[in-house]
């Protein structure tokens, strides 16, 4: 009999893929963790029934969440990734030679261990000497730091379960305090079709912490409805056209999604989305 994975997004919306093997299934203190083998997407990391990353399309998410801030910041030296236990965001940040220190703060050590074992091409940067892996609560970690990072990336799960606290207004305020002057935050901000209540809350909460924000989009087939968003925020205005073209040029050859042109066009929001969530951005 065929085995299928189904992600239940809403009562009437599901995403499904045939599973050819279950490589790992575990329950940590925080969530259920699965690593599934599939033909169309390769290995899939699933947390509490939601797809987190897959071999086939992970590069879209990780390039977008890492290189857009790394090239829009004036001179990033030190970065913090909250969540992101698969290591994909760290792997991309490491491509920037100017970034000398990256802290990954992931709450669930079992996620990191499973990814080291089953996703070596994604987790490959975790042992780099510029990387420090902290297993612990990102909310507490950020609170303990002030003016410490040039870039903070919130590579979280969805706003239910262990990731919930990473979407609150209080959290974004403490992220703002943990950034150095000129610092940038990027948070994964869910699918553009996710629902006005959830998206409205995320955007309001980010605005509670930061004077300026800009949302950008990418196409990810294994995430709900296929179009994902990230929101960058800062104390200063953000102009996507001001990215450092030379810095981007140094990493461009190794990228599979972003280009010099799309570094700007990813910020083109459909009017329906802009009107609802990004009117004043
Ligand atoms: N619904 C999926 C949301 C996943 C966002 N985080 C993914 C982590 C990949 N590093």
PDB file of C-alpha atoms and ligand atoms in Angstrom:
ATOM      1  CA  UNK A   1       0.000   0.000   0.000  1.00  0.00           C
ATOM      2  CA  UNK A   2       1.235   3.501  -0.804  1.00  0.00           C
ATOM      3  CA  UNK A   3       2.222   5.798   2.047  1.00  0.00           C
ATOM      4  CA  UNK A   4       1.390   9.487   1.629  1.00  0.00           C
ATOM      5  CA  UNK A   5       2.464  12.534   3.615  1.00  0.00           C
ATOM      6  CA  UNK A   6      -0.246  15.139   3.961  1.00  0.00           C
ATOM      7  CA  UNK A   7       0.200  18.618   5.386  1.00  0.00           C
ATOM      8  CA  UNK A   8      -3.134  19.901   6.554  1.00  0.00           C
ATOM      9  CA  UNK A   9      -2.984  23.642   6.061  1.00  0.00           C
ATOM     10  CA  UNK A  10      -6.607  24.522   6.711  1.00  0.00           C
ATOM     11  CA  UNK A  11      -9.790  22.486   7.074  1.00  0.00           C
ATOM     12  CA  UNK A  12     -10.216  22.419   3.308  1.00  0.00           C
ATOM     13  CA  UNK A  13      -6.637  22.732   2.021  1.00  0.00           C
ATOM     14  CA  UNK A  14      -3.972  20.012   2.031  1.00  0.00           C
ATOM     15  CA  UNK A  15      -0.608  19.385   0.394  1.00  0.00           C
ATOM     16  CA  UNK A  16       0.399  15.783  -0.309  1.00  0.00           C
ATOM     17  CA  UNK A  17       3.293  13.741  -1.634  1.00  0.00           C
ATOM     18  CA  UNK A  18       3.924  10.008  -1.845  1.00  0.00           C
ATOM     19  CA  UNK A  19       6.468   8.795   0.685  1.00  0.00           C
ATOM     20  CA  UNK A  20       8.956   6.169  -0.444  1.00  0.00           C
ATOM     21  CA  UNK A  21      10.578   5.733   2.957  1.00  0.00           C
ATOM     22  CA  UNK A  22      10.636   7.009   6.516  1.00  0.00           C
ATOM     23  CA  UNK A  23      14.281   7.602   7.402  1.00  0.00           C
ATOM     24  CA  UNK A  24      13.735   9.062  10.860  1.00  0.00           C
ATOM     25  CA  UNK A  25      10.863   9.604  13.222  1.00  0.00           C
ATOM     26  CA  UNK A  26      11.414  11.052  16.686  1.00  0.00           C
ATOM     27  CA  UNK A  27       9.708  13.080  19.356  1.00  0.00           C
ATOM     28  CA  UNK A  28      11.752  15.719  21.110  1.00  0.00           C
ATOM     29  CA  UNK A  29      10.779  17.788  24.110  1.00  0.00           C
ATOM     30  CA  UNK A  30       9.354  20.335  21.636  1.00  0.00           C
ATOM     31  CA  UNK A  31       7.928  18.599  18.579  1.00  0.00           C
ATOM     32  CA  UNK A  32       7.611  15.574  16.317  1.00  0.00           C
ATOM     33  CA  UNK A  33      10.432  15.260  13.829  1.00  0.00           C
ATOM     34  CA  UNK A  34      10.303  13.221  10.627  1.00  0.00           C
ATOM     35  CA  UNK A  35      12.678  12.768   7.727  1.00  0.00           C
ATOM     36  CA  UNK A  36      10.858  11.355   4.718  1.00  0.00           C
ATOM     37  CA  UNK A  37      12.174  10.088   1.384  1.00  0.00           C
ATOM     38  CA  UNK A  38      10.151  11.224  -1.642  1.00  0.00           C
ATOM     39  CA  UNK A  39      10.727  11.072  -5.389  1.00  0.00           C
ATOM     40  CA  UNK A  40       9.747  14.640  -6.382  1.00  0.00           C
ATOM     41  CA  UNK A  41      11.392  16.523  -3.501  1.00  0.00           C
ATOM     42  CA  UNK A  42      14.122  14.191  -2.241  1.00  0.00           C
ATOM     43  CA  UNK A  43      14.378  14.100   1.537  1.00  0.00           C
ATOM     44  CA  UNK A  44      11.877  16.207   3.451  1.00  0.00           C
ATOM     45  CA  UNK A  45      12.240  17.509   7.006  1.00  0.00           C
ATOM     46  CA  UNK A  46       8.816  17.619   8.646  1.00  0.00           C
ATOM     47  CA  UNK A  47       8.188  19.176  12.078  1.00  0.00           C
ATOM     48  CA  UNK A  48       4.816  18.647  13.733  1.00  0.00           C
ATOM     49  CA  UNK A  49       3.328  17.698  10.369  1.00  0.00           C
ATOM     50  CA  UNK A  50       4.626  20.784   8.480  1.00  0.00           C
ATOM     51  CA  UNK A  51       7.278  20.688   5.753  1.00  0.00           C
ATOM     52  CA  UNK A  52      10.339  22.639   6.887  1.00  0.00           C
ATOM     53  CA  UNK A  53      12.772  21.964   4.105  1.00  0.00           C
ATOM     54  CA  UNK A  54      13.402  19.577   1.220  1.00  0.00           C
ATOM     55  CA  UNK A  55      16.483  18.620  -0.772  1.00  0.00           C
ATOM     56  CA  UNK A  56      14.971  19.899  -4.001  1.00  0.00           C
ATOM     57  CA  UNK A  57      13.709  23.404  -3.183  1.00  0.00           C
ATOM     58  CA  UNK A  58      15.590  24.371   0.019  1.00  0.00           C
ATOM     59  CA  UNK A  59      17.906  26.687  -1.896  1.00  0.00           C
ATOM     60  CA  UNK A  60      15.105  29.149  -2.658  1.00  0.00           C
ATOM     61  CA  UNK A  61      14.284  29.709   1.004  1.00  0.00           C
ATOM     62  CA  UNK A  62      17.870  29.750   2.230  1.00  0.00           C
ATOM     63  CA  UNK A  63      19.218  32.042  -0.484  1.00  0.00           C
ATOM     64  CA  UNK A  64      16.385  34.514   0.062  1.00  0.00           C
ATOM     65  CA  UNK A  65      16.592  34.615   3.830  1.00  0.00           C
ATOM     66  CA  UNK A  66      20.403  34.942   3.887  1.00  0.00           C
ATOM     67  CA  UNK A  67      21.714  36.873   0.866  1.00  0.00           C
ATOM     68  CA  UNK A  68      19.110  39.606   0.737  1.00  0.00           C
ATOM     69  CA  UNK A  69      20.070  40.982   4.188  1.00  0.00           C
ATOM     70  CA  UNK A  70      23.756  40.088   3.765  1.00  0.00           C
ATOM     71  CA  UNK A  71      23.899  42.293   0.653  1.00  0.00           C
ATOM     72  CA  UNK A  72      21.605  45.077   1.883  1.00  0.00           C
ATOM     73  CA  UNK A  73      23.527  45.603   5.123  1.00  0.00           C
ATOM     74  CA  UNK A  74      26.386  48.086   4.704  1.00  0.00           C
ATOM     75  CA  UNK A  75      29.115  45.869   6.159  1.00  0.00           C
ATOM     76  CA  UNK A  76      27.906  42.781   8.073  1.00  0.00           C
ATOM     77  CA  UNK A  77      30.449  41.150  10.363  1.00  0.00           C
ATOM     78  CA  UNK A  78      28.351  39.275  12.900  1.00  0.00           C
ATOM     79  CA  UNK A  79      25.060  37.445  12.369  1.00  0.00           C
ATOM     80  CA  UNK A  80      22.575  35.597  14.533  1.00  0.00           C
ATOM     81  CA  UNK A  81      20.216  32.946  13.167  1.00  0.00           C
ATOM     82  CA  UNK A  82      17.320  32.093  15.472  1.00  0.00           C
ATOM     83  CA  UNK A  83      15.832  28.694  14.629  1.00  0.00           C
ATOM     84  CA  UNK A  84      17.226  27.372  11.362  1.00  0.00           C
ATOM     85  CA  UNK A  85      18.467  24.129  12.943  1.00  0.00           C
ATOM     86  CA  UNK A  86      18.810  22.480   9.522  1.00  0.00           C
ATOM     87  CA  UNK A  87      21.803  24.757   8.877  1.00  0.00           C
ATOM     88  CA  UNK A  88      20.727  26.013   5.425  1.00  0.00           C
ATOM     89  CA  UNK A  89      20.724  29.689   6.401  1.00  0.00           C
ATOM     90  CA  UNK A  90      24.136  29.356   8.056  1.00  0.00           C
ATOM     91  CA  UNK A  91      25.508  27.631   4.941  1.00  0.00           C
ATOM     92  CA  UNK A  92      24.436  30.590   2.783  1.00  0.00           C
ATOM     93  CA  UNK A  93      25.728  33.256   5.212  1.00  0.00           C
ATOM     94  CA  UNK A  94      29.115  31.519   5.269  1.00  0.00           C
ATOM     95  CA  UNK A  95      29.504  32.351   1.558  1.00  0.00           C
ATOM     96  CA  UNK A  96      30.060  35.973   2.666  1.00  0.00           C
ATOM     97  CA  UNK A  97      33.711  36.125   3.617  1.00  0.00           C
ATOM     98  CA  UNK A  98      33.186  39.428   5.473  1.00  0.00           C
ATOM     99  CA  UNK A  99      30.906  37.740   8.001  1.00  0.00           C
ATOM    100  CA  UNK A 100      33.346  36.542  10.614  1.00  0.00           C
ATOM    101  CA  UNK A 101      30.947  35.194  13.225  1.00  0.00           C
ATOM    102  CA  UNK A 102      27.598  33.443  12.988  1.00  0.00           C
ATOM    103  CA  UNK A 103      25.628  32.257  16.018  1.00  0.00           C
ATOM    104  CA  UNK A 104      22.866  29.720  15.421  1.00  0.00           C
ATOM    105  CA  UNK A 105      20.403  29.570  18.312  1.00  0.00           C
ATOM    106  CA  UNK A 106      18.071  26.606  17.823  1.00  0.00           C
ATOM    107  CA  UNK A 107      15.765  25.383  20.548  1.00  0.00           C
ATOM    108  CA  UNK A 108      15.698  21.750  19.486  1.00  0.00           C
ATOM    109  CA  UNK A 109      18.965  19.826  19.519  1.00  0.00           C
ATOM    110  CA  UNK A 110      17.266  16.804  17.975  1.00  0.00           C
ATOM    111  CA  UNK A 111      16.520  18.835  14.813  1.00  0.00           C
ATOM    112  CA  UNK A 112      20.191  19.769  14.485  1.00  0.00           C
ATOM    113  CA  UNK A 113      21.333  16.171  14.977  1.00  0.00           C
ATOM    114  CA  UNK A 114      18.766  14.769  12.513  1.00  0.00           C
ATOM    115  CA  UNK A 115      19.794  17.327   9.901  1.00  0.00           C
ATOM    116  CA  UNK A 116      23.504  16.682  10.368  1.00  0.00           C
ATOM    117  CA  UNK A 117      22.796  13.009   9.659  1.00  0.00           C
ATOM    118  CA  UNK A 118      20.132  13.118   6.942  1.00  0.00           C
ATOM    119  CA  UNK A 119      20.749  16.485   5.225  1.00  0.00           C
ATOM    120  CA  UNK A 120      24.542  16.754   5.019  1.00  0.00           C
ATOM    121  CA  UNK A 121      24.373  19.121   2.041  1.00  0.00           C
ATOM    122  CA  UNK A 122      22.215  21.541   4.028  1.00  0.00           C
ATOM    123  CA  UNK A 123      23.867  21.213   7.446  1.00  0.00           C
ATOM    124  CA  UNK A 124      27.405  21.279   6.019  1.00  0.00           C
ATOM    125  CA  UNK A 125      28.351  24.678   7.491  1.00  0.00           C
ATOM    126  CA  UNK A 126      27.495  23.922  11.097  1.00  0.00           C
ATOM    127  CA  UNK A 127      31.023  22.787  11.940  1.00  0.00           C
ATOM    128  CA  UNK A 128      32.712  25.774  10.314  1.00  0.00           C
ATOM    129  CA  UNK A 129      34.990  27.657  12.705  1.00  0.00           C
ATOM    130  CA  UNK A 130      33.054  30.900  12.168  1.00  0.00           C
ATOM    131  CA  UNK A 131      29.868  29.217  13.470  1.00  0.00           C
ATOM    132  CA  UNK A 132      28.764  28.764  17.071  1.00  0.00           C
ATOM    133  CA  UNK A 133      25.757  26.495  17.632  1.00  0.00           C
ATOM    134  CA  UNK A 134      23.746  27.312  20.771  1.00  0.00           C
ATOM    135  CA  UNK A 135      20.977  24.901  21.699  1.00  0.00           C
ATOM    136  CA  UNK A 136      18.472  27.018  23.598  1.00  0.00           C
ATOM    137  CA  UNK A 137      15.529  29.353  23.548  1.00  0.00           C
ATOM    138  CA  UNK A 138      15.955  32.071  20.923  1.00  0.00           C
ATOM    139  CA  UNK A 139      13.612  34.447  22.734  1.00  0.00           C
ATOM    140  CA  UNK A 140      15.787  34.340  25.874  1.00  0.00           C
ATOM    141  CA  UNK A 141      19.025  34.461  23.866  1.00  0.00           C
ATOM    142  CA  UNK A 142      17.997  37.601  22.001  1.00  0.00           C
ATOM    143  CA  UNK A 143      16.845  39.278  25.235  1.00  0.00           C
ATOM    144  CA  UNK A 144      20.288  38.747  26.762  1.00  0.00           C
ATOM    145  CA  UNK A 145      22.066  40.623  23.958  1.00  0.00           C
ATOM    146  CA  UNK A 146      22.219  44.316  23.232  1.00  0.00           C
ATOM    147  CA  UNK A 147      23.727  45.984  20.146  1.00  0.00           C
ATOM    148  CA  UNK A 148      25.489  42.700  19.424  1.00  0.00           C
ATOM    149  CA  UNK A 149      24.652  41.698  15.832  1.00  0.00           C
ATOM    150  CA  UNK A 150      24.644  43.312  12.387  1.00  0.00           C
ATOM    151  CA  UNK A 151      22.059  40.875  11.043  1.00  0.00           C
ATOM    152  CA  UNK A 152      19.483  38.792  12.899  1.00  0.00           C
ATOM    153  CA  UNK A 153      17.606  36.172  10.907  1.00  0.00           C
ATOM    154  CA  UNK A 154      14.481  34.571  12.331  1.00  0.00           C
ATOM    155  CA  UNK A 155      14.370  31.231  10.539  1.00  0.00           C
ATOM    156  CA  UNK A 156      11.442  29.886  12.501  1.00  0.00           C
ATOM    157  CA  UNK A 157       8.746  27.275  12.190  1.00  0.00           C
ATOM    158  CA  UNK A 158       5.171  28.480  11.738  1.00  0.00           C
ATOM    159  CA  UNK A 159       3.489  30.635  14.417  1.00  0.00           C
ATOM    160  CA  UNK A 160       2.112  27.643  16.286  1.00  0.00           C
ATOM    161  CA  UNK A 161       4.029  25.343  18.648  1.00  0.00           C
ATOM    162  CA  UNK A 162       7.654  26.078  19.614  1.00  0.00           C
ATOM    163  CA  UNK A 163       7.946  28.923  17.074  1.00  0.00           C
ATOM    164  CA  UNK A 164       5.056  30.999  18.402  1.00  0.00           C
ATOM    165  CA  UNK A 165       7.110  33.315  20.634  1.00  0.00           C
ATOM    166  CA  UNK A 166       9.267  34.263  17.644  1.00  0.00           C
ATOM    167  CA  UNK A 167       6.365  36.198  16.102  1.00  0.00           C
ATOM    168  CA  UNK A 168       5.398  38.413  19.045  1.00  0.00           C
ATOM    169  CA  UNK A 169       5.750  42.198  19.234  1.00  0.00           C
ATOM    170  CA  UNK A 170       7.820  41.853  22.417  1.00  0.00           C
ATOM    171  CA  UNK A 171      10.227  39.542  20.647  1.00  0.00           C
ATOM    172  CA  UNK A 172      10.686  41.888  17.674  1.00  0.00           C
ATOM    173  CA  UNK A 173      11.377  44.741  20.118  1.00  0.00           C
ATOM    174  CA  UNK A 174      14.128  42.719  21.749  1.00  0.00           C
ATOM    175  CA  UNK A 175      15.522  41.831  18.295  1.00  0.00           C
ATOM    176  CA  UNK A 176      15.718  45.576  17.575  1.00  0.00           C
ATOM    177  CA  UNK A 177      17.676  46.062  20.823  1.00  0.00           C
ATOM    178  CA  UNK A 178      20.041  43.209  19.966  1.00  0.00           C
ATOM    179  CA  UNK A 179      21.000  44.791  16.634  1.00  0.00           C
ATOM    180  CA  UNK A 180      23.931  47.144  16.244  1.00  0.00           C
ATOM    181  CA  UNK A 181      23.258  50.564  14.691  1.00  0.00           C
ATOM    182  CA  UNK A 182      22.470  50.027  11.000  1.00  0.00           C
ATOM    183  CA  UNK A 183      21.429  46.437  11.757  1.00  0.00           C
ATOM    184  CA  UNK A 184      18.887  44.446   9.797  1.00  0.00           C
ATOM    185  CA  UNK A 185      16.417  41.781  10.854  1.00  0.00           C
ATOM    186  CA  UNK A 186      14.813  39.317   8.477  1.00  0.00           C
ATOM    187  CA  UNK A 187      11.987  37.066   9.628  1.00  0.00           C
ATOM    188  CA  UNK A 188      10.246  34.374   7.641  1.00  0.00           C
ATOM    189  CA  UNK A 189       6.743  35.808   7.407  1.00  0.00           C
ATOM    190  CA  UNK A 190       4.642  32.952   6.019  1.00  0.00           C
ATOM    191  CA  UNK A 191       2.735  32.331   2.775  1.00  0.00           C
ATOM    192  CA  UNK A 192       1.056  35.302   1.135  1.00  0.00           C
ATOM    193  CA  UNK A 193      -2.241  33.382   1.133  1.00  0.00           C
ATOM    194  CA  UNK A 194      -1.946  32.327   4.743  1.00  0.00           C
ATOM    195  CA  UNK A 195      -4.906  34.242   6.096  1.00  0.00           C
ATOM    196  CA  UNK A 196      -5.414  37.883   6.959  1.00  0.00           C
ATOM    197  CA  UNK A 197      -5.500  37.256  10.703  1.00  0.00           C
ATOM    198  CA  UNK A 198      -2.094  35.553  10.900  1.00  0.00           C
ATOM    199  CA  UNK A 199      -0.385  37.840   8.381  1.00  0.00           C
ATOM    200  CA  UNK A 200      -1.960  40.964   9.857  1.00  0.00           C
ATOM    201  CA  UNK A 201      -0.627  40.038  13.277  1.00  0.00           C
ATOM    202  CA  UNK A 202       2.893  39.308  11.985  1.00  0.00           C
ATOM    203  CA  UNK A 203       3.109  42.639  10.171  1.00  0.00           C
ATOM    204  CA  UNK A 204       1.664  44.626  13.071  1.00  0.00           C
ATOM    205  CA  UNK A 205       4.078  42.967  15.483  1.00  0.00           C
ATOM    206  CA  UNK A 206       7.120  43.632  13.303  1.00  0.00           C
ATOM    207  CA  UNK A 207       6.038  47.272  13.077  1.00  0.00           C
ATOM    208  CA  UNK A 208       5.868  47.384  16.874  1.00  0.00           C
ATOM    209  CA  UNK A 209       9.605  46.718  16.985  1.00  0.00           C
ATOM    210  CA  UNK A 210      10.883  48.572  13.933  1.00  0.00           C
ATOM    211  CA  UNK A 211      10.283  51.904  12.212  1.00  0.00           C
ATOM    212  CA  UNK A 212      10.804  50.415   8.751  1.00  0.00           C
ATOM    213  CA  UNK A 213      10.009  47.098   7.085  1.00  0.00           C
ATOM    214  CA  UNK A 214       9.974  45.638   3.587  1.00  0.00           C
ATOM    215  CA  UNK A 215       8.540  42.295   2.541  1.00  0.00           C
ATOM    216  CA  UNK A 216       9.887  40.165  -0.289  1.00  0.00           C
ATOM    217  CA  UNK A 217       8.725  36.946  -1.928  1.00  0.00           C
ATOM    218  CA  UNK A 218       9.971  33.662  -3.352  1.00  0.00           C
ATOM    219  CA  UNK A 219       8.464  30.584  -5.005  1.00  0.00           C
ATOM    220  CA  UNK A 220       8.684  27.432  -2.873  1.00  0.00           C
ATOM    221  CA  UNK A 221       6.608  24.497  -4.139  1.00  0.00           C
ATOM    222  CA  UNK A 222       6.563  22.528  -0.889  1.00  0.00           C
ATOM    223  CA  UNK A 223       5.335  25.385   1.334  1.00  0.00           C
ATOM    224  CA  UNK A 224       1.608  26.135   1.603  1.00  0.00           C
ATOM    225  CA  UNK A 225       0.293  27.639  -1.670  1.00  0.00           C
ATOM    226  CA  UNK A 226       3.794  28.009  -3.146  1.00  0.00           C
ATOM    227  CA  UNK A 227       4.574  31.707  -2.587  1.00  0.00           C
ATOM    228  CA  UNK A 228       6.540  32.481   0.555  1.00  0.00           C
ATOM    229  CA  UNK A 229       7.368  35.801   2.192  1.00  0.00           C
ATOM    230  CA  UNK A 230      10.181  37.198   4.321  1.00  0.00           C
ATOM    231  CA  UNK A 231      10.081  40.575   6.006  1.00  0.00           C
ATOM    232  CA  UNK A 232      13.151  42.694   6.552  1.00  0.00           C
ATOM    233  CA  UNK A 233      13.046  45.361   9.243  1.00  0.00           C
ATOM    234  CA  UNK A 234      15.334  48.093  10.494  1.00  0.00           C
ATOM    235  CA  UNK A 235      15.460  51.324  12.466  1.00  0.00           C
ATOM    236  CA  UNK A 236      16.464  53.013   9.201  1.00  0.00           C
ATOM    237  CA  UNK A 237      14.708  53.123   5.807  1.00  0.00           C
ATOM    238  CA  UNK A 238      15.409  50.126   3.557  1.00  0.00           C
ATOM    239  CA  UNK A 239      15.935  50.649  -0.168  1.00  0.00           C
ATOM    240  CA  UNK A 240      16.198  47.315  -2.028  1.00  0.00           C
ATOM    241  CA  UNK A 241      18.031  48.999  -4.900  1.00  0.00           C
ATOM    242  CA  UNK A 242      20.895  49.841  -2.536  1.00  0.00           C
ATOM    243  CA  UNK A 243      22.182  46.302  -2.206  1.00  0.00           C
ATOM    244  CA  UNK A 244      25.927  45.844  -2.521  1.00  0.00           C
ATOM    245  CA  UNK A 245      26.329  44.591  -6.095  1.00  0.00           C
ATOM    246  CA  UNK A 246      29.971  43.766  -5.646  1.00  0.00           C
ATOM    247  CA  UNK A 247      29.264  41.656  -2.560  1.00  0.00           C
ATOM    248  CA  UNK A 248      26.433  39.901  -4.375  1.00  0.00           C
ATOM    249  CA  UNK A 249      28.759  39.324  -7.348  1.00  0.00           C
ATOM    250  CA  UNK A 250      31.161  37.476  -5.068  1.00  0.00           C
ATOM    251  CA  UNK A 251      28.522  34.868  -4.192  1.00  0.00           C
ATOM    252  CA  UNK A 252      26.356  34.899  -7.339  1.00  0.00           C
ATOM    253  CA  UNK A 253      28.092  32.037  -9.158  1.00  0.00           C
ATOM    254  CA  UNK A 254      27.107  29.601  -6.405  1.00  0.00           C
ATOM    255  CA  UNK A 255      23.426  30.602  -6.308  1.00  0.00           C
ATOM    256  CA  UNK A 256      20.490  28.856  -7.977  1.00  0.00           C
ATOM    257  CA  UNK A 257      17.648  31.303  -7.342  1.00  0.00           C
ATOM    258  CA  UNK A 258      18.705  34.903  -6.820  1.00  0.00           C
ATOM    259  CA  UNK A 259      20.248  37.083  -9.522  1.00  0.00           C
ATOM    260  CA  UNK A 260      21.417  40.728  -9.615  1.00  0.00           C
ATOM    261  CA  UNK A 261      17.973  41.604 -11.047  1.00  0.00           C
ATOM    262  CA  UNK A 262      15.853  39.494  -8.732  1.00  0.00           C
ATOM    263  CA  UNK A 263      17.618  40.928  -5.661  1.00  0.00           C
ATOM    264  CA  UNK A 264      15.405  43.947  -6.355  1.00  0.00           C
ATOM    265  CA  UNK A 265      12.375  42.364  -8.032  1.00  0.00           C
ATOM    266  CA  UNK A 266      11.710  39.991  -5.119  1.00  0.00           C
ATOM    267  CA  UNK A 267      10.456  43.140  -3.343  1.00  0.00           C
ATOM    268  CA  UNK A 268       7.726  43.736  -5.983  1.00  0.00           C
ATOM    269  CA  UNK A 269       4.590  42.878  -4.056  1.00  0.00           C
ATOM    270  CA  UNK A 270       1.237  42.115  -5.673  1.00  0.00           C
ATOM    271  CA  UNK A 271      -1.087  45.077  -4.995  1.00  0.00           C
ATOM    272  CA  UNK A 272      -3.603  42.951  -3.060  1.00  0.00           C
ATOM    273  CA  UNK A 273      -0.880  41.953  -0.605  1.00  0.00           C
ATOM    274  CA  UNK A 274       0.663  45.414  -0.373  1.00  0.00           C
ATOM    275  CA  UNK A 275      -2.737  46.990   0.311  1.00  0.00           C
ATOM    276  CA  UNK A 276      -3.441  44.616   3.173  1.00  0.00           C
ATOM    277  CA  UNK A 277      -0.094  44.191   4.885  1.00  0.00           C
ATOM    278  CA  UNK A 278       2.524  46.567   3.496  1.00  0.00           C
ATOM    279  CA  UNK A 279       0.671  49.787   2.678  1.00  0.00           C
ATOM    280  CA  UNK A 280       3.108  52.104   4.433  1.00  0.00           C
ATOM    281  CA  UNK A 281       6.320  50.182   3.790  1.00  0.00           C
TER     282      UNK A 281
HETATM  283  N1  LIG B   1       5.508  26.223   6.721  1.00  0.00           N
HETATM  284  C1  LIG B   1       6.914  26.147   6.646  1.00  0.00           C
HETATM  285  C2  LIG B   1       7.621  27.242   7.341  1.00  0.00           C
HETATM  286  C3  LIG B   1       9.073  26.933   7.405  1.00  0.00           C
HETATM  287  C4  LIG B   1       9.924  28.051   7.722  1.00  0.00           C
HETATM  288  N2  LIG B   1      11.224  27.669   8.194  1.00  0.00           N
HETATM  289  C5  LIG B   1      11.893  26.712   7.462  1.00  0.00           C
HETATM  290  C6  LIG B   1      13.237  26.390   8.002  1.00  0.00           C
HETATM  291  C7  LIG B   1      14.222  26.143   6.950  1.00  0.00           C
HETATM  292  N3  LIG B   1      15.527  26.479   7.352  1.00  0.00           N
END
